[in-house]
Coordinates of C-alpha atoms in Angstrom, one line a residue:
Chain A
X1 CA 18.6 28.8 -16.6
X2 CA 22.4 28.7 -16.9
X3 CA 22.3 27.8 -20.5
X4 CA 19.8 30.5 -21.4
X5 CA 22.2 33.1 -19.9
X6 CA 25.1 31.9 -22.0
X7 CA 24.5 34.2 -24.9
X8 CA 24.1 37.3 -22.8
X9 CA 27.6 38.7 -22.2
X10 CA 29.2 39.5 -25.5
X11 CA 32.9 40.0 -25.2
X12 CA 33.1 38.8 -21.6
X13 CA 35.9 36.4 -22.4
X14 CA 38.2 39.1 -23.6
X15 CA 40.4 40.7 -21.1
X16 CA 40.8 44.1 -22.6
X17 CA 38.6 47.1 -21.8
X18 CA 35.3 46.6 -23.6
X19 CA 35.9 49.4 -26.1
X20 CA 36.3 46.4 -28.4
X21 CA 32.9 45.0 -27.5
X22 CA 30.5 44.6 -30.4
X23 CA 28.5 47.8 -31.0
X24 CA 24.9 46.7 -30.6
X25 CA 21.9 48.5 -29.4
X26 CA 21.5 47.8 -25.7
X27 CA 18.6 48.0 -23.4
X28 CA 20.7 47.8 -20.3
X29 CA 24.3 48.9 -20.3
X30 CA 26.5 48.7 -17.2
X31 CA 29.8 50.5 -17.0
X32 CA 32.0 49.8 -14.1
X33 CA 35.4 51.0 -13.0
X34 CA 38.0 49.0 -11.3
X35 CA 40.1 51.7 -9.6
X36 CA 43.8 52.0 -9.2
X37 CA 44.7 51.4 -5.5
X38 CA 47.7 52.5 -3.6
X39 CA 48.2 49.4 -1.5
X40 CA 51.2 47.3 -0.5
X41 CA 49.7 44.0 -1.8
X42 CA 47.5 44.2 -4.8
X43 CA 45.4 41.4 -6.3
X44 CA 42.8 42.0 -9.0
X45 CA 39.3 42.1 -7.4
X46 CA 36.7 39.4 -7.7
X47 CA 33.5 41.1 -9.0
X48 CA 29.9 39.9 -9.3
X49 CA 27.0 41.7 -10.9
X50 CA 23.4 40.7 -10.6
X51 CA 19.8 42.0 -10.6
X52 CA 17.8 41.6 -7.4
X53 CA 14.2 41.9 -6.7
X54 CA 12.8 44.0 -3.9
X55 CA 13.0 41.0 -1.5
X56 CA 16.7 40.7 -2.4
X57 CA 16.2 37.5 -4.2
X58 CA 18.2 37.2 -7.4
X59 CA 16.4 37.9 -10.7
X60 CA 19.4 37.3 -12.9
X61 CA 23.1 36.8 -12.6
X62 CA 25.0 39.0 -14.9
X63 CA 28.7 38.4 -14.3
X64 CA 31.2 37.0 -11.9
X65 CA 34.9 37.6 -12.4
X66 CA 37.3 35.4 -10.5
X67 CA 40.7 33.8 -10.7
X68 CA 40.4 31.1 -13.4
X69 CA 44.1 30.6 -13.8
X70 CA 44.8 28.8 -10.5
X71 CA 45.1 25.0 -10.7
X72 CA 42.5 22.6 -9.3
X73 CA 39.9 25.4 -9.2
X74 CA 41.7 27.0 -6.4
X75 CA 40.4 30.4 -7.5
X76 CA 36.9 29.3 -6.6
X77 CA 37.9 29.1 -2.9
X78 CA 37.6 32.9 -2.6
X79 CA 34.2 33.2 -4.3
X80 CA 32.7 33.2 -0.8
X81 CA 34.4 36.5 -0.2
X82 CA 31.8 38.1 -2.6
X83 CA 29.8 37.5 0.5
X84 CA 26.4 38.8 -0.5
X85 CA 26.6 37.3 -4.0
X86 CA 27.7 34.0 -2.5
X87 CA 24.7 33.9 -0.1
X88 CA 22.2 35.1 -2.6
X89 CA 23.1 32.8 -5.5
X90 CA 26.8 32.0 -5.9
X91 CA 26.7 28.9 -3.6
X92 CA 23.9 27.5 -5.7
X93 CA 25.8 27.7 -9.0
X94 CA 28.2 25.2 -10.4
X95 CA 31.4 27.1 -11.4
X96 CA 32.5 28.0 -13.9
X97 CA 29.0 29.1 -14.9
X98 CA 28.4 29.5 -18.6
X99 CA 28.1 33.0 -19.8
X100 CA 28.5 34.4 -16.3
X101 CA 32.0 33.6 -15.1
X102 CA 35.0 35.3 -16.5
X103 CA 38.6 36.1 -15.5
X104 CA 39.5 38.9 -13.1
X105 CA 40.1 42.2 -14.8
X106 CA 42.9 44.7 -14.4
X107 CA 42.4 48.3 -13.4
X108 CA 40.2 50.0 -16.0
X109 CA 36.7 50.7 -17.3
X110 CA 34.5 47.9 -18.4
X111 CA 31.1 47.7 -20.1
X112 CA 28.5 44.9 -19.9
X113 CA 25.8 45.2 -22.6
X114 CA 22.5 43.4 -22.5
X115 CA 20.4 43.3 -25.6
X116 CA 16.7 43.3 -26.0
X117 CA 15.0 40.0 -26.7
X118 CA 17.7 37.9 -25.1
X119 CA 18.2 36.6 -21.6
X120 CA 18.0 37.8 -19.0
X121 CA 16.1 40.9 -20.3
X122 CA 13.7 38.8 -22.4
X123 CA 12.6 36.9 -19.3
X124 CA 12.6 39.8 -16.9
X125 CA 9.1 40.5 -15.6
X126 CA 8.0 44.1 -15.1
X127 CA 8.8 45.4 -11.7
X128 CA 11.3 47.1 -9.5
X129 CA 14.9 45.9 -9.4
X130 CA 18.3 46.8 -8.2
X131 CA 21.5 46.3 -10.1
X132 CA 24.0 45.0 -7.5
X133 CA 27.8 45.1 -8.1
X134 CA 30.0 43.6 -5.5
X135 CA 33.8 43.5 -5.5
X136 CA 36.2 41.8 -3.1
X137 CA 39.9 41.6 -3.2
X138 CA 42.3 39.1 -1.7
X139 CA 44.1 40.8 1.3
X140 CA 41.9 43.8 0.5
X141 CA 38.4 45.1 1.1
X142 CA 34.9 44.5 -0.1
X143 CA 32.5 46.9 -1.6
X144 CA 28.9 46.6 -2.7
X145 CA 27.0 49.2 -4.8
X146 CA 23.3 49.1 -5.7
X147 CA 21.4 51.0 -8.3
X148 CA 17.6 50.8 -8.2
X149 CA 15.6 50.9 -11.4
X150 CA 12.2 50.0 -12.8
X151 CA 11.6 47.5 -15.7
X152 CA 10.6 47.9 -18.4
X153 CA 12.4 51.2 -19.1
X154 CA 10.1 54.1 -19.8
X155 CA 12.6 56.7 -20.8
X156 CA 16.4 56.7 -21.4
X157 CA 18.4 57.4 -18.3
X158 CA 21.8 56.9 -16.8
X159 CA 21.9 56.1 -13.2
X160 CA 25.1 56.1 -11.1
X161 CA 26.6 54.8 -7.9
X162 CA 30.0 55.9 -6.7
X163 CA 32.3 53.5 -5.0
X164 CA 35.0 54.7 -2.7
X165 CA 37.3 51.7 -2.1
X166 CA 37.1 48.6 -4.3
X167 CA 34.9 50.1 -7.1
X168 CA 34.9 53.4 -8.9
X169 CA 31.9 54.7 -10.7
X170 CA 29.2 52.2 -11.7
X171 CA 26.8 53.5 -14.3
X172 CA 23.6 51.9 -15.4
X173 CA 22.4 53.2 -18.8
X174 CA 18.8 52.3 -19.7
X175 CA 17.1 52.8 -23.0
X176 CA 13.5 51.9 -23.8
Chain B
X1 CA 54.7 27.6 44.5
X2 CA 54.0 24.1 45.5
X3 CA 50.5 25.1 46.5
X4 CA 49.7 26.7 43.1
X5 CA 50.9 23.6 41.3
X6 CA 48.6 21.5 43.4
X7 CA 45.8 23.8 42.7
X8 CA 46.4 23.6 39.0
X9 CA 46.3 19.9 39.1
X10 CA 43.1 19.9 41.1
X11 CA 41.5 22.3 38.6
X12 CA 42.7 20.2 35.7
X13 CA 41.3 17.1 37.3
X14 CA 38.0 18.8 37.8
X15 CA 37.8 19.7 34.2
X16 CA 38.4 16.2 32.9
X17 CA 34.7 15.9 33.8
X18 CA 33.9 19.3 32.7
X19 CA 31.0 18.5 30.4
X20 CA 29.2 17.3 33.4
X21 CA 30.3 20.1 35.7
X22 CA 28.3 23.1 36.6
X23 CA 29.5 25.5 33.9
X24 CA 30.6 28.6 35.6
X25 CA 32.9 28.8 32.6
X26 CA 31.9 28.9 29.0
X27 CA 32.5 25.9 26.8
X28 CA 33.0 26.7 23.1
X29 CA 34.2 25.6 19.7
X30 CA 36.0 28.0 17.4
X31 CA 36.0 26.8 13.8
X32 CA 38.6 28.2 11.4
X33 CA 35.8 29.0 8.9
X34 CA 32.1 28.6 8.8
X35 CA 31.3 29.4 5.2
X36 CA 33.4 27.6 2.6
X37 CA 33.4 26.7 -1.1
X38 CA 33.7 23.2 -2.5
X39 CA 37.4 23.8 -3.2
X40 CA 37.9 23.8 0.6
X41 CA 38.5 20.3 1.9
X42 CA 39.1 20.7 5.6
X43 CA 38.8 23.1 8.5
X44 CA 40.4 23.1 11.9
X45 CA 38.5 23.6 15.2
X46 CA 39.7 24.8 18.6
X47 CA 37.7 23.7 21.7
X48 CA 38.1 25.3 25.0
X49 CA 36.5 26.3 28.3
X50 CA 37.0 29.8 29.7
X51 CA 35.3 32.9 31.1
X52 CA 36.5 35.0 28.2
X53 CA 35.2 34.6 24.7
X54 CA 36.9 33.3 22.6
X55 CA 40.3 33.0 24.4
X56 CA 42.1 29.9 25.4
X57 CA 43.1 30.8 29.0
X58 CA 41.5 28.3 31.3
X59 CA 41.0 24.7 30.3
X60 CA 40.6 22.6 27.2
X61 CA 37.3 21.2 26.2
X62 CA 37.7 17.4 26.4
X63 CA 36.8 15.6 23.2
X64 CA 35.4 12.4 24.6
X65 CA 31.9 13.3 23.6
X66 CA 32.7 14.8 20.2
X67 CA 30.1 14.2 17.5
X68 CA 30.7 15.4 14.0
X69 CA 27.7 15.1 11.6
X70 CA 28.2 15.4 7.9
X71 CA 25.6 17.0 5.5
X72 CA 24.2 13.5 4.7
X73 CA 23.7 12.7 8.4
X74 CA 26.7 10.3 8.7
X75 CA 29.2 10.5 11.5
X76 CA 32.7 11.9 10.7
X77 CA 35.9 11.2 12.6
X78 CA 38.1 14.2 13.5
X79 CA 41.7 14.2 12.4
X80 CA 45.0 15.5 14.1
X81 CA 43.4 15.5 17.5
X82 CA 45.3 17.2 20.2
X83 CA 44.4 18.3 23.8
X84 CA 46.8 20.7 25.3
X85 CA 46.8 22.7 28.5
X86 CA 44.3 25.3 27.3
X87 CA 42.6 24.0 24.3
X88 CA 41.8 21.0 22.2
X89 CA 42.4 21.1 18.5
X90 CA 41.2 18.9 15.7
X91 CA 40.7 19.0 12.0
X92 CA 37.4 18.2 10.3
X93 CA 37.5 16.7 6.7
X94 CA 34.8 18.2 4.5
X95 CA 34.1 15.4 2.0
X96 CA 30.8 16.8 0.7
X97 CA 28.8 20.0 0.2
X98 CA 26.2 21.0 2.7
X99 CA 26.1 21.8 6.4
X100 CA 28.2 20.1 9.1
X101 CA 27.5 20.0 12.8
X102 CA 30.4 19.8 15.3
X103 CA 29.1 19.0 18.7
X104 CA 30.1 17.8 22.2
X105 CA 27.2 16.0 23.7
X106 CA 27.5 14.7 27.2
X107 CA 24.8 12.8 29.0
X108 CA 25.7 11.6 32.5
X109 CA 24.8 11.9 36.2
X110 CA 26.2 13.8 39.1
X111 CA 25.8 12.2 42.5
X112 CA 26.5 13.5 46.0
X113 CA 25.9 11.7 49.3
X114 CA 27.1 11.3 52.8
X115 CA 29.4 8.3 53.2
X116 CA 29.6 5.8 56.1
X117 CA 32.5 7.9 57.4
X118 CA 30.1 10.9 57.7
X119 CA 32.0 12.9 55.0
X120 CA 30.4 14.3 51.9
X121 CA 31.1 12.5 48.6
X122 CA 30.7 13.6 45.0
X123 CA 30.9 11.6 41.8
X124 CA 30.3 12.3 38.1
X125 CA 30.0 9.6 35.5
X126 CA 27.6 7.7 33.3
X127 CA 24.2 6.4 34.4
X128 CA 25.4 2.9 33.9
X129 CA 28.2 3.2 36.5
X130 CA 26.1 4.8 39.1
X131 CA 25.2 1.5 40.8
X132 CA 28.8 0.4 41.2
X133 CA 30.3 3.8 42.0
X134 CA 27.9 4.9 44.7
X135 CA 27.9 2.7 47.8
X136 CA 24.7 1.0 48.7
X137 CA 24.8 2.6 52.2
X138 CA 25.1 6.1 50.9
X139 CA 23.0 8.5 53.0
X140 CA 21.2 11.6 51.6
X141 CA 22.0 10.5 48.1
X142 CA 21.1 13.0 45.4
X143 CA 21.5 12.2 41.8
X144 CA 21.2 14.8 39.1
X145 CA 21.1 14.0 35.4
X146 CA 23.3 16.3 33.4
X147 CA 22.9 16.8 29.7
X148 CA 25.2 19.4 28.0
X149 CA 25.5 20.2 24.3
X150 CA 28.1 22.5 22.9
X151 CA 28.2 23.0 19.2
X152 CA 28.9 24.9 16.0
X153 CA 28.0 24.8 12.4
X154 CA 30.0 24.9 9.1
X155 CA 28.7 25.0 5.6
X156 CA 30.4 24.1 2.3
X157 CA 28.6 25.5 -0.7
X158 CA 24.8 25.3 -0.5
X159 CA 23.5 24.9 3.1
X160 CA 21.2 21.9 4.0
X161 CA 19.5 20.9 7.2
X162 CA 20.1 17.1 7.6
X163 CA 22.8 17.6 10.3
X164 CA 20.6 20.1 12.1
X165 CA 17.9 17.5 13.0
X166 CA 17.4 17.5 16.8
X167 CA 18.2 14.4 18.8
X168 CA 15.2 14.9 21.1
X169 CA 17.3 14.7 24.3
X170 CA 18.0 17.7 26.5
X171 CA 18.2 21.3 25.4
X172 CA 18.7 21.9 21.7
X173 CA 18.6 24.7 19.2
X174 CA 16.5 24.3 16.1
X175 CA 17.8 27.1 13.8
X176 CA 14.9 28.5 11.7
X177 CA 17.3 30.9 10.1
X178 CA 20.2 28.7 8.9
X179 CA 23.1 29.1 11.3
X180 CA 25.5 29.8 8.5
X181 CA 23.2 32.5 7.0
X182 CA 23.7 35.1 9.8
X183 CA 24.3 38.6 8.6
X184 CA 24.8 41.8 10.6
X185 CA 21.7 43.9 10.8
X186 CA 19.4 41.0 9.8
X187 CA 17.0 39.2 12.2
X188 CA 17.6 35.5 12.7
X189 CA 15.0 33.2 14.2
X190 CA 15.6 30.2 16.3
X191 CA 13.7 27.7 18.3
X192 CA 14.8 26.1 21.6
X193 CA 13.7 22.5 22.2
X194 CA 13.5 20.6 25.4
X195 CA 13.6 16.9 24.7
X196 CA 12.4 17.7 21.2
X197 CA 9.5 19.9 22.2
X198 CA 9.3 23.7 22.2
X199 CA 10.9 25.1 25.3
X200 CA 8.7 28.1 26.3
X201 CA 9.7 31.0 28.5
X202 CA 13.4 30.1 28.6
X203 CA 16.1 32.8 28.9
X204 CA 18.8 32.9 26.2
X205 CA 22.0 34.8 26.5
X206 CA 24.2 35.8 23.6
X207 CA 27.6 37.3 24.0
X208 CA 29.9 38.6 21.2
X209 CA 33.5 37.4 21.2
X210 CA 36.4 39.8 21.9
X211 CA 35.4 40.3 25.6
X212 CA 39.1 40.9 26.4
X213 CA 39.0 44.1 24.6
X214 CA 36.0 45.7 26.1
X215 CA 34.9 46.5 29.6
X216 CA 31.3 45.1 29.5
X217 CA 30.0 41.7 28.5
X218 CA 27.2 43.5 26.5
X219 CA 25.0 40.4 26.9
X220 CA 22.1 40.2 24.5
X221 CA 19.1 38.6 26.3
X222 CA 16.1 37.0 24.7
X223 CA 13.3 34.8 26.0
X224 CA 11.6 32.1 24.1
X225 CA 7.9 32.5 23.3
X226 CA 5.2 30.0 23.8
X227 CA 6.4 28.1 20.7
X228 CA 10.0 28.1 21.9
X229 CA 11.0 30.7 19.4
X230 CA 13.2 33.8 19.8
X231 CA 14.7 36.4 17.4
X232 CA 18.1 38.0 17.4
X233 CA 19.1 41.0 15.2
X234 CA 22.9 41.0 15.1
X235 CA 24.4 44.3 16.1
X236 CA 27.8 43.6 14.6
X237 CA 29.7 41.0 12.6
X238 CA 31.8 38.4 14.5
X239 CA 31.6 35.2 16.5
X240 CA 28.8 34.9 19.1
X241 CA 28.3 32.5 22.0
X242 CA 24.7 31.5 22.6
X243 CA 23.7 29.8 25.8
X244 CA 20.5 28.6 27.5
X245 CA 20.2 26.4 30.5
X246 CA 17.7 24.7 32.8
X247 CA 18.1 23.6 36.4
X248 CA 21.3 25.6 37.0
X249 CA 23.1 24.4 34.0
X250 CA 25.5 27.2 33.4
X251 CA 25.9 29.6 36.2
X252 CA 23.6 28.0 38.8
X253 CA 24.8 26.7 42.1
X254 CA 26.0 23.1 42.7
X255 CA 23.1 20.7 43.2
X256 CA 24.1 20.2 46.8
X257 CA 23.6 23.9 47.4
X258 CA 20.7 24.4 45.1
X259 CA 17.2 24.8 46.2
X260 CA 14.9 23.3 43.5
X261 CA 14.2 26.0 41.0
X262 CA 10.8 26.4 39.5
X263 CA 12.2 25.5 36.1
X264 CA 13.8 22.4 37.5
X265 CA 10.5 20.6 37.7
X266 CA 9.9 21.3 34.0
X267 CA 13.3 19.8 33.3
X268 CA 12.5 16.4 34.7
X269 CA 13.4 13.4 32.8
X270 CA 10.9 12.1 30.3
X271 CA 10.6 8.8 32.1
X272 CA 8.8 10.8 34.8
X273 CA 11.5 10.0 37.4
X274 CA 11.9 12.5 40.2
X275 CA 15.6 12.8 39.3
X276 CA 16.3 16.5 38.7
X277 CA 18.1 17.4 35.5
X278 CA 20.6 20.0 34.7
X279 CA 20.6 20.9 31.1
X280 CA 22.8 23.3 29.1
X281 CA 23.1 24.3 25.5
X282 CA 25.8 26.5 23.9
X283 CA 26.6 27.3 20.3
X284 CA 29.2 29.4 18.6
X285 CA 27.6 31.3 15.7
X286 CA 29.4 33.4 13.1
X287 CA 27.8 36.6 11.8
X288 CA 29.2 38.0 8.6
X289 CA 29.3 41.6 7.5

């Protein structure tokens, strides 16, 4: 499962905004904003993105961004603060998870592209899903956004959810 | 002044035997965390007895009966153990992933009788010492078996259930929903066991922490069904204290004042002895947002 996801996230390792990501046709394209916050103590948020089934079980893990720089895997200590992700699947994974884990990102806009024929889309059965994006910040808050959609995609659409604390706008662009 | 000091000493002496005492007060553990990752290697736990949840303002919970069970079922020793005036403190090493159970399990007897001098006597201790501590000429001897369990749960990484296995003695909670999987707004299912069998028709009381900062206890009450099960939907995130008792375990009168309650018969010892039992179960549960 983990190995099959490793090819999914093109450009995840790079820290820059994903304008530099490879321009490939994408079936499922997620844009998420990490907003500028006016707080006394700022740490970059931990972010997880996954697809869940109607019963809230995890159909596919898409990304988890956490502090990879700390020694002795100290950054993993706070993965549990992505509470829902932790409970749904994070605690079952061995970190770092190939193709899923990446470093925390600075304030900015990011794009995750998922191409047809490759995991997790290739293995995704037809049905109703929700994209879930969860963000949690050390000494900060936690926010969770969900965007429901049906798979496979019938017609092109761009669905949106608006965060108001730890996340800005999250957009899910779907193309048949 | 002198009087109040004497009183304090007397109260303190009483609570040395607290696990066996009628619990007008609430005994509880407060773990520093209940959900951890594998990069966490230790937690600390407070243990106290008080009316207020979860404040240390009455007496420490004595740690003589502390039982820490690791995820593989092995016993773990606490570290940095301290018992102060108001609370006990200890650290729990977390050497492996899975679910840990931190429990205080006391199993003893309470005896009261009329001595040769005509005065009332009371004694608490172990079953084994009963013969030597109670004089042979005791009149109106009443002996009550007291089994109290106070516990909490902690999970590192993926939860497991090895440490949750019931012992089969006294009142116990069999969590059907994992006790470190409790989320606000979601229903959680539990089963109460009496000597390992479903305890039907038993009242369960659940109180959220932070009682100092509100005017009402806001108790949540539940009753076990025929299979010993009950369901709680958590109204808010936080620490909760769950309690059930039989035979006047928590707030009931002292045995020397207590008329036999209907439930007391059901709580009789498995050996079929007529000795009444007083059973209590308490757990600290954390509900996350």
